[in-house]
XYZ file of C-alpha atoms in Angstrom:
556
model
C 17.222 -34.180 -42.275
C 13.363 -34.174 -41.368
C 11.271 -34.843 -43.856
C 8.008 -32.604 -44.005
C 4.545 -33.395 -45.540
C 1.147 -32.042 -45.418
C -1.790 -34.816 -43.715
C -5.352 -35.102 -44.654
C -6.579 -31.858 -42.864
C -4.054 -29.524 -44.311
C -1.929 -29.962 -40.843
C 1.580 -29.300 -41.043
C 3.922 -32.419 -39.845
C 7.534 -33.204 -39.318
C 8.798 -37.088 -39.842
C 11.783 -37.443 -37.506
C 13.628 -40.273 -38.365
C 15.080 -42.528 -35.072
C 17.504 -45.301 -34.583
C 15.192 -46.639 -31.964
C 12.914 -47.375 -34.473
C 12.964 -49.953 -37.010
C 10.657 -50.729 -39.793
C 9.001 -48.499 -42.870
C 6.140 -47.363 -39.948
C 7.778 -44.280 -38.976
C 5.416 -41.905 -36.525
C 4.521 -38.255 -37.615
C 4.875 -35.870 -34.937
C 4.216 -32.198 -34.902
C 6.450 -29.327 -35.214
C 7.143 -26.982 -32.479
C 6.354 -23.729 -33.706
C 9.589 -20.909 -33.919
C 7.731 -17.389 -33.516
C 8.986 -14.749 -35.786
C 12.123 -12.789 -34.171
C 10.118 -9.930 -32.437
C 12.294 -5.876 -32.286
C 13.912 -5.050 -29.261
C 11.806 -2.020 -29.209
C 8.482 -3.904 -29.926
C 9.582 -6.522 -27.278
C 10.228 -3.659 -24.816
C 7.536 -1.731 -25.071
C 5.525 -4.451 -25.006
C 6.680 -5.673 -21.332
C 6.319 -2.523 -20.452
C 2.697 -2.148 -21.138
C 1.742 -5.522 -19.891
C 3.681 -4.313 -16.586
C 2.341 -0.930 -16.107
C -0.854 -0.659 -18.758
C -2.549 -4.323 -18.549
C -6.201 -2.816 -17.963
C -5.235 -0.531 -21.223
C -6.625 2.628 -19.546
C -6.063 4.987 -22.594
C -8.248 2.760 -25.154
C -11.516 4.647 -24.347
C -9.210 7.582 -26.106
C -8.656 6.062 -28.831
C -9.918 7.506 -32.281
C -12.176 9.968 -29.843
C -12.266 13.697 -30.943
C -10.504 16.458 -28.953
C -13.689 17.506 -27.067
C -14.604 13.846 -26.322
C -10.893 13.148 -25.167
C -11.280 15.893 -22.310
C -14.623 14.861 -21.169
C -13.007 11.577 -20.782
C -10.115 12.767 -19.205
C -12.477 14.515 -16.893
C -14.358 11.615 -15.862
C -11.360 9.236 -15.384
C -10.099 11.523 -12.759
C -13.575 12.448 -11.079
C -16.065 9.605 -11.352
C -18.749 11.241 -10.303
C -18.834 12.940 -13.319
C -19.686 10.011 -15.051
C -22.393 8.199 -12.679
C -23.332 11.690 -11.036
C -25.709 12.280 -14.387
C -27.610 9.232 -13.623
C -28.192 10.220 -9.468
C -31.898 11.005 -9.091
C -34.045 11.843 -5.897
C -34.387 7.901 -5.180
C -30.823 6.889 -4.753
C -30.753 10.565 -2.879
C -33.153 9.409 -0.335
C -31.440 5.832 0.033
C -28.083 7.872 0.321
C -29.163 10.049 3.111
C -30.600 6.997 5.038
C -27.235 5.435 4.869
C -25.886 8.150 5.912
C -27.082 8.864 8.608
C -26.762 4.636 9.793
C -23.120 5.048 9.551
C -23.133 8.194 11.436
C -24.502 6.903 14.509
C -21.578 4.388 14.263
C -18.880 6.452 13.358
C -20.026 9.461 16.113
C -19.113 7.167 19.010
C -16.274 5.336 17.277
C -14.517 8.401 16.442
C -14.751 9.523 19.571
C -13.222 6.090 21.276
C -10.281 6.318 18.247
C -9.256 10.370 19.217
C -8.880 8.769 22.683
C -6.931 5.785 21.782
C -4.606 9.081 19.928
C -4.982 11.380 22.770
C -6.284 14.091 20.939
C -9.503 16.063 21.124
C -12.625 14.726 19.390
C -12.872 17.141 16.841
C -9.642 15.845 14.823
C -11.532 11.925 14.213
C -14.780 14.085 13.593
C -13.278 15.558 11.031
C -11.331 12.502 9.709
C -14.692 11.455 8.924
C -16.129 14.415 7.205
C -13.813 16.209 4.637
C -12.026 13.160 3.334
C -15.413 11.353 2.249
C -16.305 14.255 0.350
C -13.242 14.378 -1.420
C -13.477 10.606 -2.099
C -16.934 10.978 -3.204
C -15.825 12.966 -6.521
C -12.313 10.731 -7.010
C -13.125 7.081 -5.610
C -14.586 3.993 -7.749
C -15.885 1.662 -4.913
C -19.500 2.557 -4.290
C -19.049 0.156 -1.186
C -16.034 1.505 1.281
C -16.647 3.766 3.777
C -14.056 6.268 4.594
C -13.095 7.242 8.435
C -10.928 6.383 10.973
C -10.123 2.830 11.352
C -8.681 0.174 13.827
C -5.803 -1.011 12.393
C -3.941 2.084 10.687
C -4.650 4.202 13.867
C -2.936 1.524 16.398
C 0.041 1.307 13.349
C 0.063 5.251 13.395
C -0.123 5.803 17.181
C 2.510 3.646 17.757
C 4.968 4.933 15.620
C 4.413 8.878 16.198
C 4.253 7.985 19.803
C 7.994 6.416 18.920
C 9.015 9.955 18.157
C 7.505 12.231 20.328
C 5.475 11.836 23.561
C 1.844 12.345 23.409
C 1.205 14.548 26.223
C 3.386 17.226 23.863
C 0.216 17.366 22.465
C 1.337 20.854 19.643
C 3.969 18.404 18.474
C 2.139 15.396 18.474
C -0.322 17.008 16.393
C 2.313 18.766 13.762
C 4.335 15.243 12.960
C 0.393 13.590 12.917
C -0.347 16.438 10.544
C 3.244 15.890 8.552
C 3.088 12.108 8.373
C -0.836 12.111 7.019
C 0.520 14.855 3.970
C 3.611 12.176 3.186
C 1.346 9.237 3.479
C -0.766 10.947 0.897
C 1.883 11.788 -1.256
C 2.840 8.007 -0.919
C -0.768 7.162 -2.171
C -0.849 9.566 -5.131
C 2.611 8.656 -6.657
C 1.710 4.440 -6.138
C -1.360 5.666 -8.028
C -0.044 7.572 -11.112
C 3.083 5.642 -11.293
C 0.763 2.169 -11.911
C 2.763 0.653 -9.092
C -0.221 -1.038 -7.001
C 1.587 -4.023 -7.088
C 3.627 -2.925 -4.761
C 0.793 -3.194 -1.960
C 0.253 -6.819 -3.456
C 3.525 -7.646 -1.535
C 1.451 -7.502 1.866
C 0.023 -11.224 1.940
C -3.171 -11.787 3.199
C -2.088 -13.965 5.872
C 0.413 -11.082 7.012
C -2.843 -8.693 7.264
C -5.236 -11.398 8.846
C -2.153 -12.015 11.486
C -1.661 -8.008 12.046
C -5.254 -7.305 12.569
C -5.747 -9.933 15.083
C -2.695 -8.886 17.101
C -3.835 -5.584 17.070
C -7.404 -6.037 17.928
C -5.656 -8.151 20.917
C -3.434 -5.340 22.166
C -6.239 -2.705 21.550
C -8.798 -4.894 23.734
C -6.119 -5.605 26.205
C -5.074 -2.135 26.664
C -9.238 -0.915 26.594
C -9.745 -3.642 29.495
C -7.332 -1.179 32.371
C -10.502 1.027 31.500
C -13.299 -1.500 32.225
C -11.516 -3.199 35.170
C -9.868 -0.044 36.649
C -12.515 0.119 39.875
C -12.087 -4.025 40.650
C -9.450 -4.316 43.173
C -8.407 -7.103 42.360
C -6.018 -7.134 39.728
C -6.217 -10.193 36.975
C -3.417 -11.563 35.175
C -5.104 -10.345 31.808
C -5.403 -6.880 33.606
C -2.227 -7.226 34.440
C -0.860 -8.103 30.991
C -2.871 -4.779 29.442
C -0.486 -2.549 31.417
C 2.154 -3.537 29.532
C 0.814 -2.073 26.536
C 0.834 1.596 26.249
C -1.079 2.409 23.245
C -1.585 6.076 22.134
C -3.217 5.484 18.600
C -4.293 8.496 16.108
C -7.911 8.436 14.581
C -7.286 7.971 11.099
C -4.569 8.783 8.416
C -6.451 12.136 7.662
C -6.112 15.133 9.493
C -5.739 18.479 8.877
C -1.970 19.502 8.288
C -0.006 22.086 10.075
C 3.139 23.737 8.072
C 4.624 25.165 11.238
C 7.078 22.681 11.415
C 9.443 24.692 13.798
C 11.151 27.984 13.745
C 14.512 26.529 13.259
C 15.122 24.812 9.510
C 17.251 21.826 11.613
C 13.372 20.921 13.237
C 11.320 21.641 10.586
C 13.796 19.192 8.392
C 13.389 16.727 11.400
C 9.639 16.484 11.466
C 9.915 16.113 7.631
C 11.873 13.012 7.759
C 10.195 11.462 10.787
C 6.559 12.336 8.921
C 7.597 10.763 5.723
C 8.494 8.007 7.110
C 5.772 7.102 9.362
C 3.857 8.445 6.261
C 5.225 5.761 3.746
C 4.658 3.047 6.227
C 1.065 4.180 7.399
C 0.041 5.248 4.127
C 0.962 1.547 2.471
C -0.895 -0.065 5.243
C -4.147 1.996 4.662
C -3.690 1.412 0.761
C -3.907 -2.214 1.328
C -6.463 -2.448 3.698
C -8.865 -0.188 2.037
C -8.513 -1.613 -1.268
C -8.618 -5.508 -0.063
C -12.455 -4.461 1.011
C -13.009 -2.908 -2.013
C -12.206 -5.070 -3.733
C -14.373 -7.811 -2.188
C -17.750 -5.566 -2.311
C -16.852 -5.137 -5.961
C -16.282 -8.763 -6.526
C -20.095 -9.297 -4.715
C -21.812 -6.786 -6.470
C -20.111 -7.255 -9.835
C -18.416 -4.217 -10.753
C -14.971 -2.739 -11.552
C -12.557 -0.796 -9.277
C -9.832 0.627 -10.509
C -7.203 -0.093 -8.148
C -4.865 2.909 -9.356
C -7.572 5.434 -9.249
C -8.453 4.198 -6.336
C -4.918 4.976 -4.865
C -5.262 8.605 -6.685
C -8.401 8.960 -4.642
C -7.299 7.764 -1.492
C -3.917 10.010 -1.417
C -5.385 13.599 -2.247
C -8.586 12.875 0.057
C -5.273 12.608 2.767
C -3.352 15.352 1.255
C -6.271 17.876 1.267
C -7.353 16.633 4.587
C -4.028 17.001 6.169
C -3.865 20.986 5.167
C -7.686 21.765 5.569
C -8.246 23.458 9.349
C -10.425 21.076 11.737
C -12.652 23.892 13.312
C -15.707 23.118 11.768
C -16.377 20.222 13.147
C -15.971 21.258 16.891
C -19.345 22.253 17.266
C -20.863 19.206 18.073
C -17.631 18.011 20.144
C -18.791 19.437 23.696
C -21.992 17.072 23.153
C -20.142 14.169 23.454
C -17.639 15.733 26.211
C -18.826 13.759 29.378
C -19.036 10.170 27.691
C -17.720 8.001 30.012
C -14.819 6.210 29.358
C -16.126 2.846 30.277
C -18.652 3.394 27.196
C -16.153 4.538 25.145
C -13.544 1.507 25.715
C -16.595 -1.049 25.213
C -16.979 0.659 22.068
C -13.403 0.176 21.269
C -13.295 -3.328 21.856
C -16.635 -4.220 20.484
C -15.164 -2.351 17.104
C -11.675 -4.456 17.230
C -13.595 -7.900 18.213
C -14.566 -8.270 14.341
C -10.768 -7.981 13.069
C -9.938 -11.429 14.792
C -10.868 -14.075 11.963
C -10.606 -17.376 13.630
C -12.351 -19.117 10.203
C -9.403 -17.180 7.864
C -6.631 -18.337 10.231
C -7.923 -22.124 10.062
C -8.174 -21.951 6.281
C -4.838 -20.348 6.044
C -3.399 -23.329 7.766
C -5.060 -26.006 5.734
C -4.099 -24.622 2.471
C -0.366 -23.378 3.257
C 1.726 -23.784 6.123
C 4.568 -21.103 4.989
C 1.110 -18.824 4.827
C -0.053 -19.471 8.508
C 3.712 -19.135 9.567
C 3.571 -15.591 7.917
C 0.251 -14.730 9.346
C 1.499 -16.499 13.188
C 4.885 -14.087 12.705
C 2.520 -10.542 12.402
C 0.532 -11.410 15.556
C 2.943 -12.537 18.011
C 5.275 -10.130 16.471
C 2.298 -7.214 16.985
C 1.100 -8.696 20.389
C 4.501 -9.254 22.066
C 7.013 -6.724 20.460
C 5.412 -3.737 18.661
C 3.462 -2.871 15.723
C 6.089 -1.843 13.572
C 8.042 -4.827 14.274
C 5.031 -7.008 13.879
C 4.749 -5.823 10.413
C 8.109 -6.293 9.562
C 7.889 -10.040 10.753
C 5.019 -10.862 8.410
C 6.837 -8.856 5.174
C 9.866 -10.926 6.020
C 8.017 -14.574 6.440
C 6.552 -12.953 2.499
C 9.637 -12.807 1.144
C 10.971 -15.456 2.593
C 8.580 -17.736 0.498
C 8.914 -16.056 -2.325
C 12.424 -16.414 -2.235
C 12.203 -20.389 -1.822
C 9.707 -20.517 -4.782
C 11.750 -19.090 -6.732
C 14.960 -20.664 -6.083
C 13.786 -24.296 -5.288
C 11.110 -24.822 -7.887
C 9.052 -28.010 -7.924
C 10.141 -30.376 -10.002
C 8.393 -34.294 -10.652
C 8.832 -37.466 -12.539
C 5.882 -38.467 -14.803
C 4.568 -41.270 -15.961
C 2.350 -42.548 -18.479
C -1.722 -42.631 -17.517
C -2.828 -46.295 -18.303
C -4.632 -46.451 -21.509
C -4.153 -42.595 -22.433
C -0.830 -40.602 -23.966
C -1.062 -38.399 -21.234
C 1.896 -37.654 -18.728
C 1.263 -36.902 -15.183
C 2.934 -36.490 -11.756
C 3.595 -40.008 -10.733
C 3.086 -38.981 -6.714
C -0.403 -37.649 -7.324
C -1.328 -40.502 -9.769
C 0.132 -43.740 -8.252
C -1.185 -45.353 -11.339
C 0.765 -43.788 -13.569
C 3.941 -46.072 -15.142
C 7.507 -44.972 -15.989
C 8.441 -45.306 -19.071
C 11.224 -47.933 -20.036
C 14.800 -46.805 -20.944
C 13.522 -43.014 -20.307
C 13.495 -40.595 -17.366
C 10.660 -38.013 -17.969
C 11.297 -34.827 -15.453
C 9.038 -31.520 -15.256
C 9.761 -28.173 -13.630
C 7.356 -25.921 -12.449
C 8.827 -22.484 -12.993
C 10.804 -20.026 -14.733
C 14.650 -20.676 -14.738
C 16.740 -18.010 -14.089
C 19.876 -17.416 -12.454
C 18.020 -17.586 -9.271
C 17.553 -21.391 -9.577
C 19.188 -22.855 -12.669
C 22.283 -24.482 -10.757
C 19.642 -26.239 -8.465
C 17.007 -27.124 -11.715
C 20.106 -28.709 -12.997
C 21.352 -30.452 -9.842
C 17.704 -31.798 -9.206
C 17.248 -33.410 -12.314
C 20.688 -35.049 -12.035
C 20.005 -35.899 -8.927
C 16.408 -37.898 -10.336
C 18.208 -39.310 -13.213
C 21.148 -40.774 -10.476
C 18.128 -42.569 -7.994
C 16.318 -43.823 -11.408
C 19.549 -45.401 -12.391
C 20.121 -46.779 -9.233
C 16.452 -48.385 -9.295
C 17.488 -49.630 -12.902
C 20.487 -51.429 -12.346
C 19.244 -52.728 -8.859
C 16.198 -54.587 -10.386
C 18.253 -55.495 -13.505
C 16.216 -53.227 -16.005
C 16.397 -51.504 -19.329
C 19.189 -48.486 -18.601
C 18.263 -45.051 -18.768
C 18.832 -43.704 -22.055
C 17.077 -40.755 -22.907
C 16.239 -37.870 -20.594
C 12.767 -35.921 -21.373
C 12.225 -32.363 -19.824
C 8.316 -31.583 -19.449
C 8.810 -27.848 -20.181
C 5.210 -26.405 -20.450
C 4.870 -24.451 -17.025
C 8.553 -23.097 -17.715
C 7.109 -19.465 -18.762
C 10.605 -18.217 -19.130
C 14.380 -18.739 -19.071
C 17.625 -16.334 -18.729
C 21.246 -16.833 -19.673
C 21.973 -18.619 -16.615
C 19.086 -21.359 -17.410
C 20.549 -21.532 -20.848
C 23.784 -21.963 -19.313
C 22.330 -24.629 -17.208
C 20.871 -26.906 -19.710
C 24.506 -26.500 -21.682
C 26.042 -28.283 -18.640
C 23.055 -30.413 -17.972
C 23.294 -31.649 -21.855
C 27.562 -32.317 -21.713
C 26.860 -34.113 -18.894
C 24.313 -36.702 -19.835
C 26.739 -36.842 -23.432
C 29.503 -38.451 -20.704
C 26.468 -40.651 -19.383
C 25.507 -41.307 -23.087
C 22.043 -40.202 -22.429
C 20.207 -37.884 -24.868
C 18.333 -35.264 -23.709
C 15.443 -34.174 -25.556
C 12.605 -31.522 -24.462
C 8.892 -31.167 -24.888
C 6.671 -28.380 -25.412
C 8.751 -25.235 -24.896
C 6.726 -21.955 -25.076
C 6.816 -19.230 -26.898
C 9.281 -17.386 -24.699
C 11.496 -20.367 -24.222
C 11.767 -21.258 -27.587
C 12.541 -18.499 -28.758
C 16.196 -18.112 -26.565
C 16.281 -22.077 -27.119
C 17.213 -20.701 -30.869
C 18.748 -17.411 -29.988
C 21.413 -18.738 -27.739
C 21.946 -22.106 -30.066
C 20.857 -24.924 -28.008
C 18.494 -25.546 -29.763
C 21.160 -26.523 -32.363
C 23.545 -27.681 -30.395
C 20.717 -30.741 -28.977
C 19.667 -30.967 -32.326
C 16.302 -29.810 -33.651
C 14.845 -33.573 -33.798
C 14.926 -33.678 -30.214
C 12.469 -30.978 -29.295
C 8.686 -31.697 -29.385
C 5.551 -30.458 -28.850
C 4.354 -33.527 -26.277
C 5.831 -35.371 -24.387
C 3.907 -38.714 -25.820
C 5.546 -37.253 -29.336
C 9.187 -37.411 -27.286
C 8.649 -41.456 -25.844
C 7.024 -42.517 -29.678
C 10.121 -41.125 -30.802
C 13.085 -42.121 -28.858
C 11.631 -45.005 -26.705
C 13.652 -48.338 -26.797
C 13.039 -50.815 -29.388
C 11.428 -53.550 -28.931
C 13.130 -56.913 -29.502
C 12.119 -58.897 -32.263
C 10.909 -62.605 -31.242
């Protein structure tokens, strides 16, 4: 058994006793801590929270009064109503100046985006009046501006155009109307639900790659306009043609519930408008929010990510069933813009999505991410939108799924004139240890990627023992697992180290492990290994592991 004593500073110590060592100078190494068996319940609820309720968005209720509790309530759900008491005649005038800046933007580009849809003026016009005001009351970034945009109108246009031809310009308009109310509800539910992760999902490479392809095939298709009175027709001219692109202004427009007069149509337009809705309304979610985002970052505030989703899907839903008449009477002053102004406009708007700098630092820091981001714009540019999207989602997941189930694993070695243990590749001068094989993995084990944990270390401990007996050296006889960055483990990890542990007993190798967390050590106990390896043989450092159960030395 262990013997246990208290040193100097009150610190409680284990003595583990070796064979390796000989002599009355036996080290003192620290226990690794057991946490306290935690409920199922308590456990549950507990993931649960830190899943859904990590920003803890009910502790401003707590211990409030009833009264205080609804004002709250009040202010969570309109914002306004919290910084609206502090708006005075200054930020008023700065407002209105701002205003009225982004209006002479948006006035032309709304007009060049209802084109790129083929519908009247009036509908981006009003894109870019109604929502804002409903944001205004509901949204948390004081820095996004909300209209029609680039990237979601190309995605939109191209899949409504999928279903039903533009120049059908009644139904055009009601699955438009349809997929802006599902899109929306898509927004709202992400939003109360606390499932913004979801959106996460999109890589950043996968959006820098889609809005470059779609800036091309927007500028490509805007160029037929600018070069339509040169005879001579240029391959790049040529290439536009092939690009047909009827895009709507934005993701909010008024809705239509005249679906059809037969149920069989109306039911049709419902499941082709929710889901171009889903799709759209996931795209805007994550574009929109990856600018807030970065304002709030510069300017050193907070934005709620799932308000702003609440905010973002009933400005769409109220927009989608609010009529567009009012803003038709300043449409006929922009009637007789010529379309060579408006395409320059176009492509002057969709130069800035190309980011040349964010595509060269994708490809320095990760290959798999510039693959990803390479996959949305040649699958945007060459195949369709849609398609392009899908491309990039399925590069995503494609990493993700070789993270997770071919972790990075490493042999350390011992920093000269330190006890610390480090990756051996990225510090050459690092030194094995004699007689022991000291592996790390770098993730989680789960079923997903215990057999191959358990194969890779095998397969280390085989080429170490090769290396030994070639160059006639100490054999391996204990094998230490780093386990630090291994936040978690499952049955089938548990499983794995079972098998891993029978079959270094055949080898006559021990296997010992260092520094388990929390989590780990906890179903290191629960399941029995921990017993089964023997409770001497799990430390809290790897340096405690090599004093321990290093060779001895030979006595002159």
């Amino acid at each position: 058994m262990s013997g246990r004593m208290t040193d100097e500073v009150g610190i409680d110590v284990t003595r583990s006793p070796s064979s390796h060592h000989h002599g009355e100078n036996l080290p003192y190494v620290h226990k690794v801590g057991v946490p306290p068996k935690q409920k199922l319940l308590k456990e549950v609820t507990s993931t649960l929270k830190e899943t859904f309720f990590h920003d803890e968005p009910l502790r401003p209720f707590k211990d409030q009064p009833k009264s205080r509790k609804l004002v709250l309530g009040l202010q969570a759900l309109f914002p306004i109503l919290e910084w609206g008491r502090d708006y005075n005649l200054s930020k008023f005038k700065g407002d209105l100046v701002a205003g009225l800046t982004i209006a002479s933007l948006a006035i032309p580009q709304d007009i060049a985006y209802a084109k790129l849809a083929n519908l009247d003026p009036q509908y981006a016009f009003y894109s870019s009046f109604v929502p804002p005001l409903v944001y205004a009351f509901m949204g948390t970034s004081r820095d996004v501006a909300i209209g029609p945009v680039a990237v979601v109108s190309l995605l939109l246009g191209n899949l409504l155009q999928n279903e039903i031809d533009p120049s059908n310009k009644v139904e055009y308009r009601r699955l438009a109307f349809t997929a802006t109310f599902f899109a929306g509800i898509t927004q709202v539910t992400l939003g109360v639900l606390r499932l913004g992760f979801l959106i996460d999902f999109l890589s950043h490479a996968a959006i820098v790659g889609f809005m470059a392809g779609a800036a091309i095939t927007i500028g490509l298709q805007q160029l037929k306009v600018e070069l339509a009175n040169n005879t001579h027709r240029s391959f790049i001219l040529g290439l536009s043609s092939d690009y047909q692109i009827h895009c709507k202004g934005s993701c909010s427009l008024p809705f239509t519930p005249r679906l059809g007069n037969k149920q069989s149509s109306a039911l049709r337009y419902l499941l082709k408008g929710f889901r171009i809705g889903v799709v759209a309304g996931m795209i805007a979610l994550t574009e929109s929010i990856a600018i807030g985002r970065t304002f709030a970052a510069k300017k050193d505030y907070e934005l709620d990510g799932n308000k702003e989703m609440v905010a973002l899907g009933t400005m769409n839903i109220i927009g989608s069933m609010t009529s567009c008449y009012v803003a038709t009477v300043i449409t006929p002053l922009f009637k007789y813009t010529p379309n060579a102004v408006i395409s320059a406009i176009i492509i002057s708007a969709v130069i800035g999505l190309i980011d040349i700098q964010a595509v060269i630092l994708i490809w320095k820091i990760d290959k798999l991410d510039f693959i990803a981001c390479m996959g949305a714009f040649f699958g945007v540019v060459f195949v369709s939108v849609e398609k392009g999207l899908l491309i990039a989602v399925a590069i995503s997941f494609a990493k993700i799924l070789m993270q997770v189930t071919r972790p990075r694993t490493a042999l350390l070695g011992k920093l000269p004139m330190t006890s610390v243990y480090r990756n051996i590749q990225q510090y050459p001068d690092a030194t094995k240890v004699r007689g022991i094989l000291i592996v790390r993995v770098d993730s989680a084990i789960y079923f997903s990627n215990s057999n191959y944990v358990k194969e890779r270390i095998l397969r280390w401990l085989t080429d170490e023992e090769e290396q030994v007996k070639a160059n006639k050296q100490t054999r391996i006889q204990s094998l230490v697992v780093e386990m630090s960055p291994i936040i978690d483990i499952d049955t089938s990890g548990i499983h794995a180290l079972e098998e891993l542990y029978r079959t270094l007993q055949k080898r006559e190798i021990l296997l010992v492990l260092a520094n388990p967390g929390r989590a780990v050590i906890d179903k290191l106990y629960a399941s029995g290994f921990a017993n089964l390896i023997g409770e001497d043989k799990i430390f809290l450092t790897v340096a405690d592991a090599v004093l321990m159960y290093a060779p001895k030395t030979e006595e002159p």
